[in-house]
Coordinates of C-alpha atoms in Angstrom, one line a residue:
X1 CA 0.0 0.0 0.0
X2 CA 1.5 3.6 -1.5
X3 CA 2.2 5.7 2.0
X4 CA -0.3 8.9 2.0
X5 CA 1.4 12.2 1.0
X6 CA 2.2 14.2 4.0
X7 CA -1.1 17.4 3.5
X8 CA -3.4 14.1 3.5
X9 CA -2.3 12.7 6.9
X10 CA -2.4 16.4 8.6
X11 CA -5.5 17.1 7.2
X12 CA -6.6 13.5 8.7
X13 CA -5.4 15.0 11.9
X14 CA -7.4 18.0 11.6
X15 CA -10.5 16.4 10.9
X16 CA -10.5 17.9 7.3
X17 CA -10.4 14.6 5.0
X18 CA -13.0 13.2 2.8
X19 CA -14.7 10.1 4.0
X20 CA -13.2 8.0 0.8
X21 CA -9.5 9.1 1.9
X22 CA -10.5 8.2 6.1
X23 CA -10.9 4.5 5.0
X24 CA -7.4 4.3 3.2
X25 CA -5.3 6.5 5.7
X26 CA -6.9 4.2 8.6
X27 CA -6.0 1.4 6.9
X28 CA -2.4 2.3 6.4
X29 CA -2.2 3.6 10.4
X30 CA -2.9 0.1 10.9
X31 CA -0.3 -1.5 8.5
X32 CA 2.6 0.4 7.6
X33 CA 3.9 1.7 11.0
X34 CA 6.4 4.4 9.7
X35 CA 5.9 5.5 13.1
X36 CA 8.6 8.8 12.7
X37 CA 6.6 10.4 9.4
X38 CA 3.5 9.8 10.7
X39 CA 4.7 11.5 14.4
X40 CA 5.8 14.2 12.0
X41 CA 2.3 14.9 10.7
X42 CA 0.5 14.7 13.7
X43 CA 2.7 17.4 15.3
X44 CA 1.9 19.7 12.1
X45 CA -1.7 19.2 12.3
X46 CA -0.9 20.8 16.2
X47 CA 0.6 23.6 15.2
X48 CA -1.4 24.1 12.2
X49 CA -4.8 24.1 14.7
X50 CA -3.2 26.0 17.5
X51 CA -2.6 29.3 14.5
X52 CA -6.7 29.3 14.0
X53 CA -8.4 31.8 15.0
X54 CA -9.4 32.1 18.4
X55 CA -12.1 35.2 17.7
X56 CA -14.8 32.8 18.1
X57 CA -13.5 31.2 21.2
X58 CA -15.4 30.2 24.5
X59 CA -15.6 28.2 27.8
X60 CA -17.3 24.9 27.6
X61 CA -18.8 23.3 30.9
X62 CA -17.5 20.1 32.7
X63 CA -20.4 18.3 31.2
X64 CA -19.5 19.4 28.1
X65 CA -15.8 17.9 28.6
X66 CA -17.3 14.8 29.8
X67 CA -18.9 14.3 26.9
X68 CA -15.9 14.7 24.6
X69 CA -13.7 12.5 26.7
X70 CA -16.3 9.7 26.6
X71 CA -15.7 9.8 22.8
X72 CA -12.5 10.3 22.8
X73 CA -11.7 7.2 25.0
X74 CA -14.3 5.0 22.8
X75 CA -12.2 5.8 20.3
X76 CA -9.3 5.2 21.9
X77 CA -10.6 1.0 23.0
X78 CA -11.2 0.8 18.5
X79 CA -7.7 1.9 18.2
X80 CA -6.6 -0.7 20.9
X81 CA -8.3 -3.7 19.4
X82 CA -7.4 -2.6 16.1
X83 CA -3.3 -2.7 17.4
X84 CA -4.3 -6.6 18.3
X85 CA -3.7 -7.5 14.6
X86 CA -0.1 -6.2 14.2
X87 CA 2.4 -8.3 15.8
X88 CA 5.2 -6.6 18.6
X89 CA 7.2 -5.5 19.7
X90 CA 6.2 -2.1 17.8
X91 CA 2.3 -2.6 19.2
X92 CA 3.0 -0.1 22.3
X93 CA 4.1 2.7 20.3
X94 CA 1.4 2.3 17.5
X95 CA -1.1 2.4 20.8
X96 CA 0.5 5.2 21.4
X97 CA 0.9 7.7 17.9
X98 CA -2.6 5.8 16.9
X99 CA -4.3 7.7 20.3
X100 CA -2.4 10.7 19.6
X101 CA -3.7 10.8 16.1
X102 CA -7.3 9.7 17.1
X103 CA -7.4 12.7 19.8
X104 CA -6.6 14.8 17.1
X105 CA -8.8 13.3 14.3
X106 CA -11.6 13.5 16.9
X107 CA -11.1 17.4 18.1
X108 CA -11.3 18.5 14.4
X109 CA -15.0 16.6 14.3
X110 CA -15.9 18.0 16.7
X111 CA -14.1 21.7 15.6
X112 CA -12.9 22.3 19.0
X113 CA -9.0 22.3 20.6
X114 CA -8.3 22.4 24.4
X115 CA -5.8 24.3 26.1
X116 CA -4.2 23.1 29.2
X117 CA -5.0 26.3 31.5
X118 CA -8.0 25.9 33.4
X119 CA -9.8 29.0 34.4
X120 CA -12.7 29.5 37.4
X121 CA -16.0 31.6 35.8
X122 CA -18.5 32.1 37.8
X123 CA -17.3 29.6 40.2
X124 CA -17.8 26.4 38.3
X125 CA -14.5 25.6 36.4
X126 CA -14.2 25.5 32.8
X127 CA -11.6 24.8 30.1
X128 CA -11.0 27.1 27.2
X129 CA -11.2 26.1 23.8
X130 CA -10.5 27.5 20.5
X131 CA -13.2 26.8 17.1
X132 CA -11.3 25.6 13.8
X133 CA -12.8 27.5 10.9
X134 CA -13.9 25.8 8.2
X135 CA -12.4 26.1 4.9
X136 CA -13.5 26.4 1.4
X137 CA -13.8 23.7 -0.5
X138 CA -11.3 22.6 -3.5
X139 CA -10.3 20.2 -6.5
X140 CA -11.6 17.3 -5.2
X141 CA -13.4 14.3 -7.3
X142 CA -13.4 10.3 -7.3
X143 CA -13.4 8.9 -11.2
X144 CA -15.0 5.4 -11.0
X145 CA -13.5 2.8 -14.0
X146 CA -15.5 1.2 -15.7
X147 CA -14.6 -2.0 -14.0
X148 CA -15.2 -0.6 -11.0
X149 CA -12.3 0.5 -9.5
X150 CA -11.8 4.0 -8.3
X151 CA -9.5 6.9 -8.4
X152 CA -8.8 10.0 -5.7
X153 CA -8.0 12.7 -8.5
X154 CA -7.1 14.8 -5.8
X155 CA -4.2 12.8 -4.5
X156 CA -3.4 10.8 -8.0
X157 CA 0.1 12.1 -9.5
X158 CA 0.0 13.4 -13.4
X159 CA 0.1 11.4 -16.4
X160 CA -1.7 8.1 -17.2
X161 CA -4.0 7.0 -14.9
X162 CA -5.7 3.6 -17.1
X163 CA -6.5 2.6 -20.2
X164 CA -9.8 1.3 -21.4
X165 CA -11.2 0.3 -24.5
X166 CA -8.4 1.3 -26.5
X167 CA -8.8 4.5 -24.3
X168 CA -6.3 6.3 -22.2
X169 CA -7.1 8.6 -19.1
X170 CA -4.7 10.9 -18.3
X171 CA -4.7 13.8 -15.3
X172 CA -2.8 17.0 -16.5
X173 CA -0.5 19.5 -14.9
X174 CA -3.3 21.3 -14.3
X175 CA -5.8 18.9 -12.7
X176 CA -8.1 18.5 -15.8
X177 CA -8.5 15.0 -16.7
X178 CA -8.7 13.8 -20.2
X179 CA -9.7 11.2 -22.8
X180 CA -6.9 10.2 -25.7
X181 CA -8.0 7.6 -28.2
X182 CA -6.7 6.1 -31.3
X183 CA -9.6 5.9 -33.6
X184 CA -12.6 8.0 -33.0
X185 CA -15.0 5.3 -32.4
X186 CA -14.6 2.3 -30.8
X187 CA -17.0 -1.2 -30.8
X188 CA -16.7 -1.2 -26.8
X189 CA -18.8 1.6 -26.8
X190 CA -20.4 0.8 -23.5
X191 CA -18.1 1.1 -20.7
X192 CA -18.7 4.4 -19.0
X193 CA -16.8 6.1 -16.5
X194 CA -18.0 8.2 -14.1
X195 CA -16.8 11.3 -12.3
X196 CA -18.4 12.6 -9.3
X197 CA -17.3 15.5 -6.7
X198 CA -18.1 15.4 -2.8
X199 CA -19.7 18.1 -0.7
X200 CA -16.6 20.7 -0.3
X201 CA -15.4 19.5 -4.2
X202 CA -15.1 21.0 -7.6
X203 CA -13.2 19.1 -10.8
X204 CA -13.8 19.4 -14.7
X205 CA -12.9 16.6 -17.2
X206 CA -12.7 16.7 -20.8
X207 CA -14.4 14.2 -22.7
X208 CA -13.9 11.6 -25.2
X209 CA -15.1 13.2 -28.1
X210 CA -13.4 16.8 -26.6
X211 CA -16.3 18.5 -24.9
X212 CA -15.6 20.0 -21.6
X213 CA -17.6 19.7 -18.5
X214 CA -17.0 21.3 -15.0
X215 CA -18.5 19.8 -11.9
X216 CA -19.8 22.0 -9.0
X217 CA -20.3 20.5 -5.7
X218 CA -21.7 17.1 -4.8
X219 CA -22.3 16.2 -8.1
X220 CA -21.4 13.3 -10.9
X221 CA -21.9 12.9 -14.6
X222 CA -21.5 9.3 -16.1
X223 CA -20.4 9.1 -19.7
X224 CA -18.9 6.4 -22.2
X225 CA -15.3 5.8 -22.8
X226 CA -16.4 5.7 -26.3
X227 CA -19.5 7.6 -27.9
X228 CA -21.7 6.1 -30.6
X229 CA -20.9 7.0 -34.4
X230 CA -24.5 9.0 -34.7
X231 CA -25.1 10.0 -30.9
X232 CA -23.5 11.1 -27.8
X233 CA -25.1 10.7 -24.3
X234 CA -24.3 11.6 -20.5
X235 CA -26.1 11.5 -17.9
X236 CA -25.6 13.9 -14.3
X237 CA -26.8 14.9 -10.9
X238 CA -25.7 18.2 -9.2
X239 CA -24.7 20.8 -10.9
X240 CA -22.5 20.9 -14.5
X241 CA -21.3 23.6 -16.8
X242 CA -21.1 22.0 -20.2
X243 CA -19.0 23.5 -23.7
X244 CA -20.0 20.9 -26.1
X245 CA -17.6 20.5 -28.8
X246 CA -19.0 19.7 -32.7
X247 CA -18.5 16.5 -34.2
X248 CA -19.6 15.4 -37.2
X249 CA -20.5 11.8 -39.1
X250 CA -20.3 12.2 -42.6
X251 CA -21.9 15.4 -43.2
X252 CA -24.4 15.0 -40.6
X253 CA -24.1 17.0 -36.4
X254 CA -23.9 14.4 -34.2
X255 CA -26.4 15.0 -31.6
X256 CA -25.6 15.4 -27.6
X257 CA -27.9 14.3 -25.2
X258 CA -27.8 15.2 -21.5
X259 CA -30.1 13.1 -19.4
X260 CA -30.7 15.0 -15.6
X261 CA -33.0 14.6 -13.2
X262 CA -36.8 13.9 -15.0
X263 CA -35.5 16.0 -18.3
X264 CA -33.2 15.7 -21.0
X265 CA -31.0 18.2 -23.1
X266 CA -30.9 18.0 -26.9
X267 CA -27.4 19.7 -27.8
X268 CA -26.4 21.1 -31.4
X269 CA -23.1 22.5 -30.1
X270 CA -23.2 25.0 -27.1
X271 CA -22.7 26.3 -23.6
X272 CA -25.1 25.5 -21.3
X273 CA -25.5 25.0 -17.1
X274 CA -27.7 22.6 -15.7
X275 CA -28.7 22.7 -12.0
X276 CA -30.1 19.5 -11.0
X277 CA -29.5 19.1 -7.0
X278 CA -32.1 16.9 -5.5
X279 CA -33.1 19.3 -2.8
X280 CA -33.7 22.4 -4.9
X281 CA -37.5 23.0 -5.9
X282 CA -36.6 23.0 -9.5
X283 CA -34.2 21.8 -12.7
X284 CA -32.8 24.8 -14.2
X285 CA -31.5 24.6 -17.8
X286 CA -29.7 28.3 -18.9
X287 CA -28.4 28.9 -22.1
X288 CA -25.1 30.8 -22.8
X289 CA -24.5 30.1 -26.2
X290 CA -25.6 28.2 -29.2
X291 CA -29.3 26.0 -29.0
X292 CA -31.1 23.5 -26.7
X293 CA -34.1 21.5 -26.7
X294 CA -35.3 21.0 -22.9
X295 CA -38.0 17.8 -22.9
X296 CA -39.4 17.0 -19.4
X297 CA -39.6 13.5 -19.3
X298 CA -42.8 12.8 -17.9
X299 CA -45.2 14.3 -20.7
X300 CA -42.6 15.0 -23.3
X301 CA -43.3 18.3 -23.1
X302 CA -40.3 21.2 -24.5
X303 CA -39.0 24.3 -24.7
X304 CA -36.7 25.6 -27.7
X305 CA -33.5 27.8 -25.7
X306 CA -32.2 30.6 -27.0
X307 CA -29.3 32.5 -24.8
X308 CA -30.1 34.2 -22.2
X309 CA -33.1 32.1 -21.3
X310 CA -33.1 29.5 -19.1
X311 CA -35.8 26.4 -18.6
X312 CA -37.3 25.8 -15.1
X313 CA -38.9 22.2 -14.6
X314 CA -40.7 21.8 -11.5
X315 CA -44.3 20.7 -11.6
X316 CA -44.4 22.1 -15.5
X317 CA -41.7 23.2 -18.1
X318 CA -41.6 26.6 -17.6
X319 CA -39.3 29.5 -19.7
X320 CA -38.2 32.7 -18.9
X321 CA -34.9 35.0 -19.4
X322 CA -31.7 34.1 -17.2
X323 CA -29.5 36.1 -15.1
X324 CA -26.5 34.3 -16.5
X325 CA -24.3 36.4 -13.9
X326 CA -25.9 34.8 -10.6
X327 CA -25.9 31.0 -12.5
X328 CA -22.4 31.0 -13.6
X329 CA -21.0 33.0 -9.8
X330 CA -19.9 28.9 -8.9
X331 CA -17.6 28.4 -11.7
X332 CA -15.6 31.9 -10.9
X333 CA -15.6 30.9 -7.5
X334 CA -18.7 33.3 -5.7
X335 CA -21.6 33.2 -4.5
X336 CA -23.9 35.7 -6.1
X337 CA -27.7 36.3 -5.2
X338 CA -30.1 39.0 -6.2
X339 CA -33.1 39.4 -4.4
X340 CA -32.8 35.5 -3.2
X341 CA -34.1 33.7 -0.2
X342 CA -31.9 32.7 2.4
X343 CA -32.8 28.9 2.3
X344 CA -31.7 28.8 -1.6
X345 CA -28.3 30.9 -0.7
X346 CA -27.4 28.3 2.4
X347 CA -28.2 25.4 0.5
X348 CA -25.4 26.5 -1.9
X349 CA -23.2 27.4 0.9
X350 CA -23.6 24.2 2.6
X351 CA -22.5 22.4 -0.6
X352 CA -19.5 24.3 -1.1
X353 CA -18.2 24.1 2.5
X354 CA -19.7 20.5 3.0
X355 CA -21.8 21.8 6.6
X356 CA -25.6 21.3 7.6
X357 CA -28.0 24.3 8.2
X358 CA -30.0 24.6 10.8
X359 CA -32.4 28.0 10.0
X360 CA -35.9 28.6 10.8
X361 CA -38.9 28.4 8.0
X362 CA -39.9 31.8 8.6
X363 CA -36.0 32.9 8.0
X364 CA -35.3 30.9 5.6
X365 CA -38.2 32.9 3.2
X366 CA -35.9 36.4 4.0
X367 CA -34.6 37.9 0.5
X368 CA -31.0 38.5 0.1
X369 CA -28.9 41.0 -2.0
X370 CA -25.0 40.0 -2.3
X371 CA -22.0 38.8 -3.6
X372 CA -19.3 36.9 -1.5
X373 CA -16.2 35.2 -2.4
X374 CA -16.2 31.5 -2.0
X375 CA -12.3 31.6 -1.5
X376 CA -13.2 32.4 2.6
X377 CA -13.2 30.4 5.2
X378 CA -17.1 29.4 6.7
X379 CA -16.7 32.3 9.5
X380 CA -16.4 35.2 7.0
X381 CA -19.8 34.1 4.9
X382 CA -21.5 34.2 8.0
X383 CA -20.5 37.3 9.1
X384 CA -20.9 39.0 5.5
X385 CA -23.9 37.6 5.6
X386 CA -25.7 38.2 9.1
X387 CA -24.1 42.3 8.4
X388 CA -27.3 42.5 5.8
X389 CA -28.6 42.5 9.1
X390 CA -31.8 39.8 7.9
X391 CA -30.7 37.2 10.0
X392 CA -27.9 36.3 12.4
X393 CA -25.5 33.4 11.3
X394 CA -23.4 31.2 13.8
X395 CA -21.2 28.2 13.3
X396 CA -21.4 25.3 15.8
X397 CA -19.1 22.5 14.9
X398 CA -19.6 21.7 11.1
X399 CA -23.1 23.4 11.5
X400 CA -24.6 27.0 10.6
X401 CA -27.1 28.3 12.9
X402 CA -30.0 30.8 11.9
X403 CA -30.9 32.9 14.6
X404 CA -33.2 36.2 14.3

């Protein structure tokens, strides 16, 4: 098993990793013992939480410790009967960096270091404790082969990363991941690949046939290794901005087809963004450039796009003109809204910093008038946010409170 590069293991230690990487990294704590790199790492992740910023910072109660520790030490027995498996004489010191690394792994759940100094308030003592902030989220994406093996693109080197059908992937120095093929059409026209992006995770892959698709957060798209000679055809979930490049059999356009949530796009050639999260209220189709057909699936009913106009699928197929600004903020990296209601805006957020909201109907229905950055960390979107002065915004562990 390949050791983890050294930003994985102290973001382990923070509590920052995705869940995929959790189950590899615990699996090589429990196998590889290169006790003095991983020592290394947890000692980073120390430093690197003592530097946050202690603005935010409060007492917590006894109870409140008790609580912790009683995790912390259940925890602690896993780690133990994990150690059972590897043979001494190095199983006292693995107890030892594994509990370390588990005390660690556990205070970033829970967001929350503890100091030492003990301090009386009000008579009932108390320990001190600082709030890690939550940062943005990144390049992060999992392809799936189409035999079913998978791929962390965020920790994968450059170059080749598999070959199928006569097909090889390749990661660039960039990030972007690509599709090189002999011939343009292939007989194993069926395998599909599929790339998808966690809460927290942005990635964009050009495909087979040279079309470019970017992924917003929590999203996938699943798409052949190979497209047909007189059709191509994807299908996604989440969120996607597509440039669909022109391709031609014979004299005649080959058509593009994307399939998403109970509609499908007819494409000619043209830039289009698709919204299609499962907890928004509608699909929503805009048009930058070129033509699309929009077909619900359910009646077959559809609208003809022209850009600038955007298709809305909720109960009915529905068209109106776009604010192209406000749908394509994600892809420069803001959030833009415009008159919005705060449940639509933290449903976004929560995406992009992978967090839960916890806000109020009647707050939820406030309009909003912004823009924000979404290269902050989680504490300064609150606070832009609550100085509108609509609602207040707090962060409690990897949570966002709605207050009035």
């Amino acid at each position: 098993m390949e050791r983890p590069s050294r930003i994985t293991l102290v973001n382990y230690f923070r509590g920052l990793s995705l869940p995929h990487e959790q189950e590899l990294i615990k699996l090589y704590l429990a196998m590889e013992l290169d006790e003095a790199f991983v020592e290394e790492c947890i000692k980073e992740a120390w430093e690197l939480t003592k530097k946050e910023d202690t603005e935010d910072s409060r007492a917590f109660s006894l109870s409140e410790i008790e609580a912790f520790k009683t995790q912390f030490y259940a925890q602690q027995r896993q780690l133990t009967q994990m150690s059972e498996l590897i043979p001494s004489p190095k199983k006292s010191k693995l107890v030892n960096w594994l509990s370390s690394a588990a005390a660690i792994v556990l205070l970033g759940s829970l967001s929350i270091l503890f100091f030492a100094e003990r301090k009386t308030i009000e008579g009932a003592k108390q320990v001190k404790i600082v709030r890690q902030d939550i940062l943005p989220g990144g390049e992060k994406a999992l392809l799936t082969l189409a035999d079913g093996s998978t791929i962390s693109l965020t920790e994968v080197p450059n170059g080749e990363l598999s070959k199928q059908g006569g097909v090889q992937v390749k990661k660039t120095a960039d990030g972007l991941i690509i599709y090189e093929t002999a011939s343009r059409f292939e007989e194993k026209s069926n395998l599909q690949n599929i790339i998808s992006t966690p809460k927290g995770g942005r990635y964009s892959v050009i495909l087979p046939d040279g079309s470019k698709v970017w992924l917003n957060a929590a999203s996938s798209l699943s798409y052949p290794v190979n497209f047909e000679k007189d059709v191509r055809r994807v299908s996604m979930k989440g969120e996607a901005y597509f440039e669909i490049a022109k391709q031609y059999n014979g004299n005649k356009r080959v058509p593009f087809y994307v399939e998403a949530n109970r509609q499908e796009v007819e494409v000619l050639g043209t830039h289009f963004n698709i919204n299609a999260y499962d907890d928004e209220p509608q699909v929503t189709t805009t048009l930058l450039e070129g033509s699309v057909r929009v077909t619900a699936t359910k009646d077959r009913k559809s609208v003809l796009l022209q850009p600038g106009q955007q298709a809305l699928l909720n109960e009915r197929l529905m068209l109106e003109k776009a604010d192209t600004e406000q749908v394509m903020a994600w892809k420069k990296g803001d959030f833009i809204f415009k008159d919005e209601e705060l449940s639509s805006v933290l449903r976004r957020i929560a995406r992009w910093y992978d967090v839960t909201i916890e806000c109020p109907e009647n707050l939820g229905k406030l309009k909003i008038t912004g823009m924000i950055s979404q290269n902050q960390p989680l504490s300064a979107v609150a606070k832009s946010i609550s100085s509108i002065g609509t609602a207040k915004l707090s962060i409690k562990e990897r949570r966002i409170l709605v207050e009035q």
